[in-house]
XYZ file of C-alpha atoms in Angstrom:
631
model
C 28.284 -22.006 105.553
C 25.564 -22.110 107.608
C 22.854 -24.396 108.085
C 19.360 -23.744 109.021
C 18.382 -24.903 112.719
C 15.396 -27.084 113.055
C 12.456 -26.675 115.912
C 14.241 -29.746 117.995
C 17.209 -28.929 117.258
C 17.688 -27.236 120.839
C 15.950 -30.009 122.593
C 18.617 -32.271 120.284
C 21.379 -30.029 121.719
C 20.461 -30.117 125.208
C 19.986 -33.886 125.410
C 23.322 -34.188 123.744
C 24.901 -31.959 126.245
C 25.431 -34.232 129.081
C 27.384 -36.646 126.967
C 29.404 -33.360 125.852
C 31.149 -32.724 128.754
C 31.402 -36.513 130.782
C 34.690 -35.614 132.608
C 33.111 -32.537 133.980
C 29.841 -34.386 134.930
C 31.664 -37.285 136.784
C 34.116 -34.636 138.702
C 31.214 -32.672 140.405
C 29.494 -35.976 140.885
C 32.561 -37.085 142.766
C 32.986 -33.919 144.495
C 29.342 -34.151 145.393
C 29.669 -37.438 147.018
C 32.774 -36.969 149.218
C 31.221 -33.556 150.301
C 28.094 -35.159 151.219
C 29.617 -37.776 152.953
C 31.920 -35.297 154.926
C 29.094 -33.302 156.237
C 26.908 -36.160 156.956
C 29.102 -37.721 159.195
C 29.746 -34.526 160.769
C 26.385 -33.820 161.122
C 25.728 -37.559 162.721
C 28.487 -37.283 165.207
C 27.507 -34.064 166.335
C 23.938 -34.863 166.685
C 24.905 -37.881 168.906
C 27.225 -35.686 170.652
C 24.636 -33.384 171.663
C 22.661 -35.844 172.834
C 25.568 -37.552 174.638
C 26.384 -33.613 176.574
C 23.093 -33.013 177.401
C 22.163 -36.614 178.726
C 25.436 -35.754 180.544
C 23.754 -32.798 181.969
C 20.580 -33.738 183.285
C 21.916 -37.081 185.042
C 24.760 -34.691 186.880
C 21.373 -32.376 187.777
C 18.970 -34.535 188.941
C 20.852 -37.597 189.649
C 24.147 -36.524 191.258
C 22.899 -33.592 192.043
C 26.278 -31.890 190.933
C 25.362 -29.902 187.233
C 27.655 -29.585 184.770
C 28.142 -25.695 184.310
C 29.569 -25.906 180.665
C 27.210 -28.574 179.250
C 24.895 -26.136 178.113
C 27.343 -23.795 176.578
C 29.182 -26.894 175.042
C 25.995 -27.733 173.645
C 24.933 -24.404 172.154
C 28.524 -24.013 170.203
C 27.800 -27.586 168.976
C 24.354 -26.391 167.922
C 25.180 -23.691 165.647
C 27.405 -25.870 163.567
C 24.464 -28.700 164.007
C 22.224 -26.656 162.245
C 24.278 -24.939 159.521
C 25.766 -28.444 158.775
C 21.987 -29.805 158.378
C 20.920 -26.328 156.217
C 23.730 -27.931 153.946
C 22.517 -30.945 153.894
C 18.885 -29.766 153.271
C 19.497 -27.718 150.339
C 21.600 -31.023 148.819
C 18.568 -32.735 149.143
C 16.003 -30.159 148.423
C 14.280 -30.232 152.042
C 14.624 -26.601 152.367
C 10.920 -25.222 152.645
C 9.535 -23.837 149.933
C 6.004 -23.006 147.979
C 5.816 -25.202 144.461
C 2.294 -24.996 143.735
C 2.693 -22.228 140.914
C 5.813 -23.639 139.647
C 4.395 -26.842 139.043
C 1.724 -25.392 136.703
C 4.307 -24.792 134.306
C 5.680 -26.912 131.397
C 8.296 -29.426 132.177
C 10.441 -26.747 129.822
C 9.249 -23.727 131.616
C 9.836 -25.266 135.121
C 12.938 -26.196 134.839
C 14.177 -22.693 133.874
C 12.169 -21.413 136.713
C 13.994 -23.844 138.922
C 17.181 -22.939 137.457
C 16.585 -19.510 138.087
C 15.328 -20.025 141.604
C 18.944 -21.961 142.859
C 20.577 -18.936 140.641
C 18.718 -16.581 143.553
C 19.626 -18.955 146.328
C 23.205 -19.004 145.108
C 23.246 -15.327 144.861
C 22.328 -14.793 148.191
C 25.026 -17.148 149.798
C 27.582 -15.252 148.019
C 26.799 -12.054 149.135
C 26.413 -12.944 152.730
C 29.795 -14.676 152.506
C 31.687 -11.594 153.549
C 30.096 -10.467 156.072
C 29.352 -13.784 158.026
C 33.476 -14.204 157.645
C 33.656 -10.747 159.354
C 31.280 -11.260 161.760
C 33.062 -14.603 163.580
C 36.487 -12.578 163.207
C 34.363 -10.278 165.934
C 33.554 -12.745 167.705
C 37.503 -14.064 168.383
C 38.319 -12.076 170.907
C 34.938 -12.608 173.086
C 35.539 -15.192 175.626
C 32.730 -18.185 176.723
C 31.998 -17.472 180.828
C 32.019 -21.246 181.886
C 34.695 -23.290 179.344
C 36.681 -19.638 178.490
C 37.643 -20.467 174.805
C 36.647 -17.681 172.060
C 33.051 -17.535 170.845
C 34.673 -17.390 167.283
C 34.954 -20.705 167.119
C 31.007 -21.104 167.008
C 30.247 -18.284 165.237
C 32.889 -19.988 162.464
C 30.206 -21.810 161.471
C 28.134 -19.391 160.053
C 30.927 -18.732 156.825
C 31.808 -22.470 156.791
C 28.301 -23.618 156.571
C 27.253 -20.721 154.156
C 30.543 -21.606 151.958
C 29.457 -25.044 151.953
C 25.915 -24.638 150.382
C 27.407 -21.783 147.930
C 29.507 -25.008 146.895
C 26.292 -27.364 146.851
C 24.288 -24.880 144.996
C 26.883 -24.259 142.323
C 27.556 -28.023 141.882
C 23.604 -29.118 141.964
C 23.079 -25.731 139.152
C 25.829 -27.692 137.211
C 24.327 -31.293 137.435
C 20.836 -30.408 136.993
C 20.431 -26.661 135.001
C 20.762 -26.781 131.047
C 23.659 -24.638 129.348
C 20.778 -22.215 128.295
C 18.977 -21.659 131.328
C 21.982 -21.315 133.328
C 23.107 -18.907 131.061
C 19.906 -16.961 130.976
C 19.702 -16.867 134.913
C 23.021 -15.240 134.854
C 22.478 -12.777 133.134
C 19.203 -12.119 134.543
C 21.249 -11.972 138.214
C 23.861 -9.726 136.781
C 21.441 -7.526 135.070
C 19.426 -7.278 138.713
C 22.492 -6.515 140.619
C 23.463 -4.092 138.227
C 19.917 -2.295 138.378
C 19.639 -2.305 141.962
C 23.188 -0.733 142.860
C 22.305 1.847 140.129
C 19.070 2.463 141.870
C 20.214 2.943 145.565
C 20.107 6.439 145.453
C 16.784 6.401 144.685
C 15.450 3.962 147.306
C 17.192 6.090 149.598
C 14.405 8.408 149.157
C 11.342 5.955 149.668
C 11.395 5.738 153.142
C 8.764 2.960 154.391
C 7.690 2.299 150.474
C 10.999 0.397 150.390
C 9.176 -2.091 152.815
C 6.664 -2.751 150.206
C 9.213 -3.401 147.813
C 11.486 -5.756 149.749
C 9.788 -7.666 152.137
C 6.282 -7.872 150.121
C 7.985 -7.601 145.967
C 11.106 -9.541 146.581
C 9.917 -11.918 149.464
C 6.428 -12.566 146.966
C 8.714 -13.405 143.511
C 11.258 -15.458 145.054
C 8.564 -17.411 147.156
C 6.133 -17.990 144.113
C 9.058 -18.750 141.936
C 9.819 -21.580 144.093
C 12.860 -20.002 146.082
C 12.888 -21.469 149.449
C 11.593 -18.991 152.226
C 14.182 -18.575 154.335
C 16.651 -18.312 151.413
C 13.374 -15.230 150.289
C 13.475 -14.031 153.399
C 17.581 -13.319 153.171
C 17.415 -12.007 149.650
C 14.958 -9.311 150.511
C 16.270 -8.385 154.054
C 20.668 -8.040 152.420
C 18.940 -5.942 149.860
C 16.996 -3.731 152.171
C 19.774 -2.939 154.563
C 21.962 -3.002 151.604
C 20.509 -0.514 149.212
C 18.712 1.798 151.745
C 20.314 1.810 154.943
C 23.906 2.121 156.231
C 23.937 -0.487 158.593
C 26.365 -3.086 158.364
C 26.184 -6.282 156.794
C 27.921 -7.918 159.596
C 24.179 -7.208 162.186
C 22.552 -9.200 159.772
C 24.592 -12.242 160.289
C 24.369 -11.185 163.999
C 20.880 -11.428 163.993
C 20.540 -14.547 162.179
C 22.821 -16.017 164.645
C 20.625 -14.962 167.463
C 18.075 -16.425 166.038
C 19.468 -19.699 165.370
C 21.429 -19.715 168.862
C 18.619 -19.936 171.153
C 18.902 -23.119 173.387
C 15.682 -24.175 173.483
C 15.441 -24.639 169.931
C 18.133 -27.369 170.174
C 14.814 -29.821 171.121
C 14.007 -29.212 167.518
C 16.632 -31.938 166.227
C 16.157 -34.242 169.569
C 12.598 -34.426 168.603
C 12.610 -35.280 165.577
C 14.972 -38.096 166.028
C 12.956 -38.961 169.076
C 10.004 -39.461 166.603
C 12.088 -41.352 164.126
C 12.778 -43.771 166.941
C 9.231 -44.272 167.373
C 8.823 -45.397 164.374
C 11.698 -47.559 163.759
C 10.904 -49.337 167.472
C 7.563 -49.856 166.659
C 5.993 -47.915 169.251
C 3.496 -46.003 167.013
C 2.288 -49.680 165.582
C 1.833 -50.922 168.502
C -0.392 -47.524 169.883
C -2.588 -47.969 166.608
C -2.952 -51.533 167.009
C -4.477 -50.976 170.619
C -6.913 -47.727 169.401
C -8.080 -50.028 166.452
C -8.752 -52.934 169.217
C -11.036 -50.627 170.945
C -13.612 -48.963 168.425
C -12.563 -51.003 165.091
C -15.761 -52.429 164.951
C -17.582 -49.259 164.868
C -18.841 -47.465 161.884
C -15.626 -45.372 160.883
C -13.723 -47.061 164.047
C -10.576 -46.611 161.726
C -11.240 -42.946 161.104
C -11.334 -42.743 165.266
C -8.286 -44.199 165.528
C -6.731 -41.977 162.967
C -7.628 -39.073 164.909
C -6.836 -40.545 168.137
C -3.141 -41.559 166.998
C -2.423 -38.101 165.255
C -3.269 -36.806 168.475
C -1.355 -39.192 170.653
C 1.824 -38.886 168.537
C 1.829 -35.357 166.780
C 4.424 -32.985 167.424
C 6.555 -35.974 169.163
C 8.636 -35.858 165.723
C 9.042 -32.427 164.906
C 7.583 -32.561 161.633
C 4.092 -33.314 159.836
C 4.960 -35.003 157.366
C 6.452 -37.760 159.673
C 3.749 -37.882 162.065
C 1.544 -39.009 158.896
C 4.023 -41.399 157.321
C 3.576 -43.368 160.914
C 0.064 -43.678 160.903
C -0.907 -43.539 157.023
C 0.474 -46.730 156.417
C -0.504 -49.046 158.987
C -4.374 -47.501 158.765
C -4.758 -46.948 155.131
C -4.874 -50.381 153.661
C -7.380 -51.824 156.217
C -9.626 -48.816 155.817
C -9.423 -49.288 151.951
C -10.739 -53.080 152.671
C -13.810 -51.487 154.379
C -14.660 -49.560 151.115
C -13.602 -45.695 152.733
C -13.088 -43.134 149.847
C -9.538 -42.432 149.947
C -10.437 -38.958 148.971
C -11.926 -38.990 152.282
C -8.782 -40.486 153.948
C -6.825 -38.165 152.812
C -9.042 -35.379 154.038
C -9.419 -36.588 157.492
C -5.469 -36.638 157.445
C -4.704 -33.503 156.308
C -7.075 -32.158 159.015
C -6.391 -34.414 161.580
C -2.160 -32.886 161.210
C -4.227 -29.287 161.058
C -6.126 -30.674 164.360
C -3.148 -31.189 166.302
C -1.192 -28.607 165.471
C -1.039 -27.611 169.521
C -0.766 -30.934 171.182
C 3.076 -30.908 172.936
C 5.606 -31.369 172.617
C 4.898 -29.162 169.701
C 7.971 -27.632 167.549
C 5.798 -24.558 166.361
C 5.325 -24.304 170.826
C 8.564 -24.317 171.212
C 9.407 -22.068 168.024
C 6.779 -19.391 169.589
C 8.329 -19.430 173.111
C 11.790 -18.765 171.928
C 11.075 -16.026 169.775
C 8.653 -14.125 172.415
C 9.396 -15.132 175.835
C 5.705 -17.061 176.406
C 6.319 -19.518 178.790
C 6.408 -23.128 177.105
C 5.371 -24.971 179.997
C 1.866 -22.876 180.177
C 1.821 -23.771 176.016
C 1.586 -27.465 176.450
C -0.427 -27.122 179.059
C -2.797 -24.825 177.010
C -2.531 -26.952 173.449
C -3.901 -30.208 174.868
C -7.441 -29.412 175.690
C -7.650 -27.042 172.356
C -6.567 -29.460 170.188
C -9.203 -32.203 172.403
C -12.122 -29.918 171.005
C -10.823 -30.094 167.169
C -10.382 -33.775 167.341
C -14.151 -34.278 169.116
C -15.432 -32.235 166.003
C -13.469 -34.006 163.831
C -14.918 -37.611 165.165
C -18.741 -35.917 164.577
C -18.102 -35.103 161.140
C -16.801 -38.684 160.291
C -19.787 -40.181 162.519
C -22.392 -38.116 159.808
C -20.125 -39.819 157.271
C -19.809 -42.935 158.423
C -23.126 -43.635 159.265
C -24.153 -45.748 156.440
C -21.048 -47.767 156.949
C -20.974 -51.402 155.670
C -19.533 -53.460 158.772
C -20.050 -57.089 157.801
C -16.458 -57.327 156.914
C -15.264 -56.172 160.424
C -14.460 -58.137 163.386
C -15.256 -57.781 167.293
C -11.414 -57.660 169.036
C -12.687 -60.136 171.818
C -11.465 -58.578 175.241
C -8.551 -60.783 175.936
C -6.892 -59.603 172.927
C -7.578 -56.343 173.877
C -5.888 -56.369 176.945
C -2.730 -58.434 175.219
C -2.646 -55.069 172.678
C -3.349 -52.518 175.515
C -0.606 -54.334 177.557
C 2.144 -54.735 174.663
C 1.436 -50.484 173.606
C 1.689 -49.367 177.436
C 5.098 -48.520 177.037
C 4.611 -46.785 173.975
C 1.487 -44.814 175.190
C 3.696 -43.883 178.597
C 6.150 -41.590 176.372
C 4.136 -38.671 175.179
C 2.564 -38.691 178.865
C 5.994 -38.837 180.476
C 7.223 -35.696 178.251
C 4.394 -33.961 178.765
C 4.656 -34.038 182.262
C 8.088 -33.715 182.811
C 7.584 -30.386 180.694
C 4.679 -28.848 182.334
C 5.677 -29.866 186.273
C 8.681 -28.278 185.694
C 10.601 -31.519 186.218
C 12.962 -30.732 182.862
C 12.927 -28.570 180.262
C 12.143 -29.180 177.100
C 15.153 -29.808 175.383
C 16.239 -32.225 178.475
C 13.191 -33.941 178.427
C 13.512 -35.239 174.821
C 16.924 -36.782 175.180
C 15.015 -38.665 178.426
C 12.347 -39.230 176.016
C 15.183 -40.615 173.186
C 17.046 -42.870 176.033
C 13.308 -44.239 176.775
C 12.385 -45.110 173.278
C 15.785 -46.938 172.144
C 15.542 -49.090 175.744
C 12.100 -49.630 175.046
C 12.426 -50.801 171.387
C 15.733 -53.048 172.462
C 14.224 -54.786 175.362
C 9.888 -54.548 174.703
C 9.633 -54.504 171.047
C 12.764 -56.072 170.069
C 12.788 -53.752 167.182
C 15.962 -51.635 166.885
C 18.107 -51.701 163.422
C 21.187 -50.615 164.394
C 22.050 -49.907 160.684
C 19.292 -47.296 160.006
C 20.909 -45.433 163.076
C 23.143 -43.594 160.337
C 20.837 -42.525 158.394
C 18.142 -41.466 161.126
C 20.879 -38.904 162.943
C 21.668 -37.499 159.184
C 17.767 -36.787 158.288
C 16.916 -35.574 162.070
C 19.611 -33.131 161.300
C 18.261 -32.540 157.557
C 15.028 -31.235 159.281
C 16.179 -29.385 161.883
C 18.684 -27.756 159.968
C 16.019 -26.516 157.187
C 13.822 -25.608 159.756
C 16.871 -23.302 161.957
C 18.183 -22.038 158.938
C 14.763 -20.186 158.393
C 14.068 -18.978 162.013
C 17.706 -17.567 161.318
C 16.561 -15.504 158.204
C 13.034 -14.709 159.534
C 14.753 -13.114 163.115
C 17.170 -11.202 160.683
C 13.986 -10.048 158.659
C 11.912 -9.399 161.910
C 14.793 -7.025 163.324
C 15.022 -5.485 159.752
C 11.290 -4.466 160.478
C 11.264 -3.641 163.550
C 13.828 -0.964 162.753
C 12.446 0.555 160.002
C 8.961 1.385 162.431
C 7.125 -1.067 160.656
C 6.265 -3.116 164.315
C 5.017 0.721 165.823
C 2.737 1.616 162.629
C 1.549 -2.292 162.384
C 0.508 -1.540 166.284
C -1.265 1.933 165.837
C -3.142 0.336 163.033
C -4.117 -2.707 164.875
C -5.199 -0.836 167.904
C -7.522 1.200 165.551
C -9.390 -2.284 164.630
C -13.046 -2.110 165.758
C -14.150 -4.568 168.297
C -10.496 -4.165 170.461
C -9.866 -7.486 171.830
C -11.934 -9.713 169.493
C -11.643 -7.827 166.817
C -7.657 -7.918 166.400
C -8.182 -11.969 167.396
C -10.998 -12.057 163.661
C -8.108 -10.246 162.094
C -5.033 -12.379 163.228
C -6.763 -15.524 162.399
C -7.292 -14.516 158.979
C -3.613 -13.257 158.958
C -2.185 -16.421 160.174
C -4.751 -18.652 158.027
C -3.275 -16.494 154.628
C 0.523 -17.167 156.412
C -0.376 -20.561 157.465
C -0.732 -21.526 153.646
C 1.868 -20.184 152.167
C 4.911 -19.577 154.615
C 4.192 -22.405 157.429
C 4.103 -22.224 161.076
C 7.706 -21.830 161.892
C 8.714 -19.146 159.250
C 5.112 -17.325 159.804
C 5.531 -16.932 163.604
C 8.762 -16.117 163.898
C 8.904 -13.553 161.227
C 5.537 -11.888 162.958
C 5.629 -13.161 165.997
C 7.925 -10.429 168.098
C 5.755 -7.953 166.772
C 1.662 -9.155 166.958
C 2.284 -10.559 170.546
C 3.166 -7.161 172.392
C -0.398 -6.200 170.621
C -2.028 -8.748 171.663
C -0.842 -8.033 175.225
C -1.551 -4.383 174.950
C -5.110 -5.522 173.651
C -5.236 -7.295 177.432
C -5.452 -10.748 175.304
C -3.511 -13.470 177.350
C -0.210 -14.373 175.358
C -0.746 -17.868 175.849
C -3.955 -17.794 174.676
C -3.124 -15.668 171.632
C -0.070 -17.909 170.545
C -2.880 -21.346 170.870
C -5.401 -19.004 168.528
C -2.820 -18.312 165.911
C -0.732 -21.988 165.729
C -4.241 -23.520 165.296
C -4.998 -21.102 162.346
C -1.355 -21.707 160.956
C -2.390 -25.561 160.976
C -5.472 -24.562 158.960
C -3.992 -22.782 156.282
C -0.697 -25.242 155.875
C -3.649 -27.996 155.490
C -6.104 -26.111 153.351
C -6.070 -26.620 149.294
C -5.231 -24.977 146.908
C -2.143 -23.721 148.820
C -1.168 -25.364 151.915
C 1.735 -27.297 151.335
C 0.405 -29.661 154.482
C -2.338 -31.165 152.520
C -0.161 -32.420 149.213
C 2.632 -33.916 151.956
C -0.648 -35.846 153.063
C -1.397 -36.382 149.595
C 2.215 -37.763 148.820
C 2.564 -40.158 151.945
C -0.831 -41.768 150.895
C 0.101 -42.225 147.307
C -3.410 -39.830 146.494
C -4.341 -37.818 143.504
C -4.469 -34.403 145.545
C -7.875 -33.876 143.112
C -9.349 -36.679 145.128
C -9.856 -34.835 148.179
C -11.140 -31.488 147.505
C -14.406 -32.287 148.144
C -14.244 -34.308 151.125
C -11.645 -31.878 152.590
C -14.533 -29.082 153.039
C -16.532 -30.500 156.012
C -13.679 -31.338 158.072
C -12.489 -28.035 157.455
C -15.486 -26.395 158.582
C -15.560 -28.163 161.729
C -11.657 -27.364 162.140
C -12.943 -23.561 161.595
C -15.808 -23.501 164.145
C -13.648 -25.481 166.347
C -10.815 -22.375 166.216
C -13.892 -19.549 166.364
C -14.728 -21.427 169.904
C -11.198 -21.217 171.101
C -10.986 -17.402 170.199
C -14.176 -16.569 172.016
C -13.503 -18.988 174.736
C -9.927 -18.115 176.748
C -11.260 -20.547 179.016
C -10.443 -23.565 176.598
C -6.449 -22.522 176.460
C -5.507 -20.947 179.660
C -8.661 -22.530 181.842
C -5.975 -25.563 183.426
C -2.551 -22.690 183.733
């Protein structure tokens, strides 16, 4: 017999479904755990020994003048498995970056499938790239390393470990979190796709170029809006292009995501961010706020001032946003609230004051763009600091309009004594970005060298000045440097693979006859690339963004006779505008989550500082001068 099923009866089953199967549930919560822990330590260790090598390497340079000729190549095979290690460990923690503002429109019901169906796609891709990143490090056996003469395979083994590894993390997190139903659904969904597109091979086959519109706008689109993370997208829609319209092999796609994620010079990524999470946990950045709010607290909107000053004193320093605001938000924030500031407005002026400083150095996007087109990264920092100088100046006269009303009764004079005992106690702490800089642009070190000088200089600094150094957080600070790093490698990896996919198909030579048939030449393929990057900026982010169109805009811009170095400045300060801009700019609700802010709250306010951000980035266009004037 059977009974009639009420309306809640599913919502009934589902909620009874985690008590149906407890054994399971605890034995991929225990496998979970011991993985986790595995790869964390690995990820630790390796991170310190990185540091250790190429600490190693610069003292034997400079100091003994007698270089170590396999530190470098010790550290890049280290590096590879650094960064698939931390892709693992992002996409157990759900750092991997990815666009959520249409999926969290939905109904808690509806979202959930979506989810569901998003790790389905990210699962989906790991497995089929399985294969061919196995076959692609059994080439790489018999290729020997010039300097310590041991086979590359053993690097390129991460590739398959690490991708094995999140198939394993996916599957386990679809178990723990997905519903029977959904996960179900998804499946067959995925099967039914597969199915359809192997059918339908022959018939792409005789597209030609259309097939770009369908991969790498169609299946890049869906899987970003549906809250797959980009570089996982970006994966998806290149396996299936070479796939199911070319005969290439599998095996160059793994190639190319390796080059991309091999580059030395991205290994600053991961020192850098540490580097910043030193900063914090020494109290350096605390005491540089302290000393700016000394100086013009007393001021109507001192705070905001300082705001803008610190973001650009300690931006880019961290490698990431998100943890340039947590540093500052905190210790500014509450006072500022005292003095009756709309924290709409707050979190406007920090959303644009990231946007702002999106060029200062050592920035990771800088970096990002000289390893992926050969612009010299010296001549970058050099060119971001008086840029980003302007943005901050026209940041400070919009919050002087604001401000100008500004109740100060309840603010007090820092007498000049004091001053001096807060200017004296942040001096070491405002030496360190000025140090890096210039190590950077005099050529003194490079810039991954310079940040493990800059990490030795923060830890003695916060043992001996600040007295501020928790050795237990130590732990956990290697494990999230290498979090970030590895979500943000993991993507340049997929991008480069996607960027080679499109170069080959003659995408990069029509994208360049059309651009060079853009009225006003120079100036007008600058107006055009802003908007571009603005659009990318929002929904993509700087990394992913430039790397995936990066190799193919800058040879226009250089056939356009528009300096590279001022072309890269122009577009990384319209990335920062669109990763900051509402509705869709990811920037501005990580602003919005630090400061504990309904994201409603700062629509309004947002739209003056964005217009001075926007005339500030017109001037830079038409003015060369302003990025390449001190090279």
């Amino acid at each position: 017999m059977v009974e009639p099923i009420s309306a809640s009866a599913p919502v009934a089953a589902e909620r009874a479904e985690p008590r149906a199967a407890p054994a399971a549930r605890r034995w991929s919560q225990a496998l979970d755990r011991a993985l986790m822990t595995a790869v964390e330590i690995c990820a630790a260790v390796l991170l310190l020994v990185e540091i250790c090598v190429l600490l190693a390497g610069v003292i034997c340079r400079y100091v003994l003048h007698a270089p170590l000729v396999w530190s470098d190549e010790l550290a890049g095979m280290l590096f590879l498995w650094l960064s698939m290690l931390g892709a693992v460990l992002a996409l157990r923690r759900g750092e991997h970056m990815r666009m959520t503002a249409c999926v969290a429109r939905l109904s808690p019901s509806r979202r959930a499938f979506v989810d569901t169906l998003a790790n389905s796609a990210s699962i989906a891709m790991l497995g089929l790239i399985m294969t061919p990143a196995y076959r692609y490090a059994l080439d790489q056996v018999p290729i020997l390393t010039p300097a310590m003469e041991i086979s590359d395979g053993w690097r390129a083994l991460a590739l398959p470990v690490g991708t094995g590894l999140m198939l394993v993390v996916g599957l386990v997190r679809l178990a723990q979190v997905g519903r029977r139903r959904d996960i179900a659904i998804a499946l067959a969904i995925a099967v039914a796709l597969g199915a359809l597109a192997v059918l339908a091979a022959p018939w792409f086959q005789t597209l030609g170029k259309a097939n770009l519109l369908i991969f790498f706008v169609g299946v890049v689109a869906i899987g970003i809006f549906s809250g797959v993370p980009i570089g996982f997208s970006f994966a998806l829609a290149t396996f299936g292009y070479l796939s199911l319209t070319t005969a290439t092999p599998l095996e160059v796609m793994v190639g190319r995501m390796d080059e991309g994620m091999s580059n030395l010079i991205l290994l600053a990524v991961p020192l850098f961010v540490f580097l910043g999470l030193l900063i914090e946990m020494t109290g350096m950045a605390r005491a540089m706020i302290a000393f700016l709010a000394s100086l013009v607290g007393h001021v109507r909107g001192g705070l905001s001032y300082v705001l803008v000053g610190a973001m650009y004193l300690v931006s880019g320093i961290s490698g990431s946003k998100v943890a340039d605001m947590a540093a500052i938000a905190p210790v500014l924030f509450p006072e500022m609230k005292k003095r009756g500031a709309d924290e709409g407005d707050l979190i406007a002026l920090l959303a644009t004051a990231g946007a702002q400083s999106e060029t200062i150095p050592p920035s990771i996007v800088l970096i990002t763009i000289g390893s992926v087109t050969g612009v010299s990264i010296s001549a970058l920092f050099t060119a971001g600091l008086l840029p980003g100088a302007l943005l901050a100046v026209l940041l400070c006269a919009v919050v002087a309009w604001r401000y100008r009303k500004e109740d100060l009764s309840g603010a007090r004079r820092t007498s000049r004594r004091e001053i001096v005992r807060l200017m004296l106690s942040a001096l070491p702490a405002l030496i360190l970005p000025v140090v890096i800089r210039t190590a950077v642009v005099e050529g003194i070190a490079t810039a991954t060298e310079v940040s493990t000088i800059g990490i030795v200089y923060a830890a003695a600094v916060g043992v001996l000045v600040y007295r501020q150094f928790a050795w237990r957080r130590l732990g956990r600070m290697l494990v999230s440097a290498a979090t970030l790093s590895g979500a943000i490698i993991f993507i340049i990896g997929c991008a480069t693979a996607m960027a080679w996919a499109l170069t080959q198909s003659g995408f990069s030579q029509d994208l360049a006859a059309l651009m060079a048939k853009m009225p006003g030449h120079s100036y007008g393929f600058l107006a055009i690339s802003i908007v571009v990057f603005i659009l990318l900026g929002s929904v993509l982010e700087g990394i992913p963004a430039i790397v995936l169109f990066g190799p193919l805009l800058f040879p226009i811009a250089r056939a356009a006779g528009i300096n590279e170095v001022h072309y890269a400045i122009v577009v990384v300060l319209a990335m920062g505008v669109g990763l900051f801009s509402p509705p869709f700019g990811v920037g501005y609700y990580s602003a919005c989550a630090i400061s504990k802010v309904d994201p409603d709250a700062g629509i309004r306010p947002i739209v003056g500082y964005m217009g001075a951000l926007l005339a500030g980035l017109i001037l830079v266009a038409a003015i060369p001068w302003l990025s390449v004037g001190f090279l």
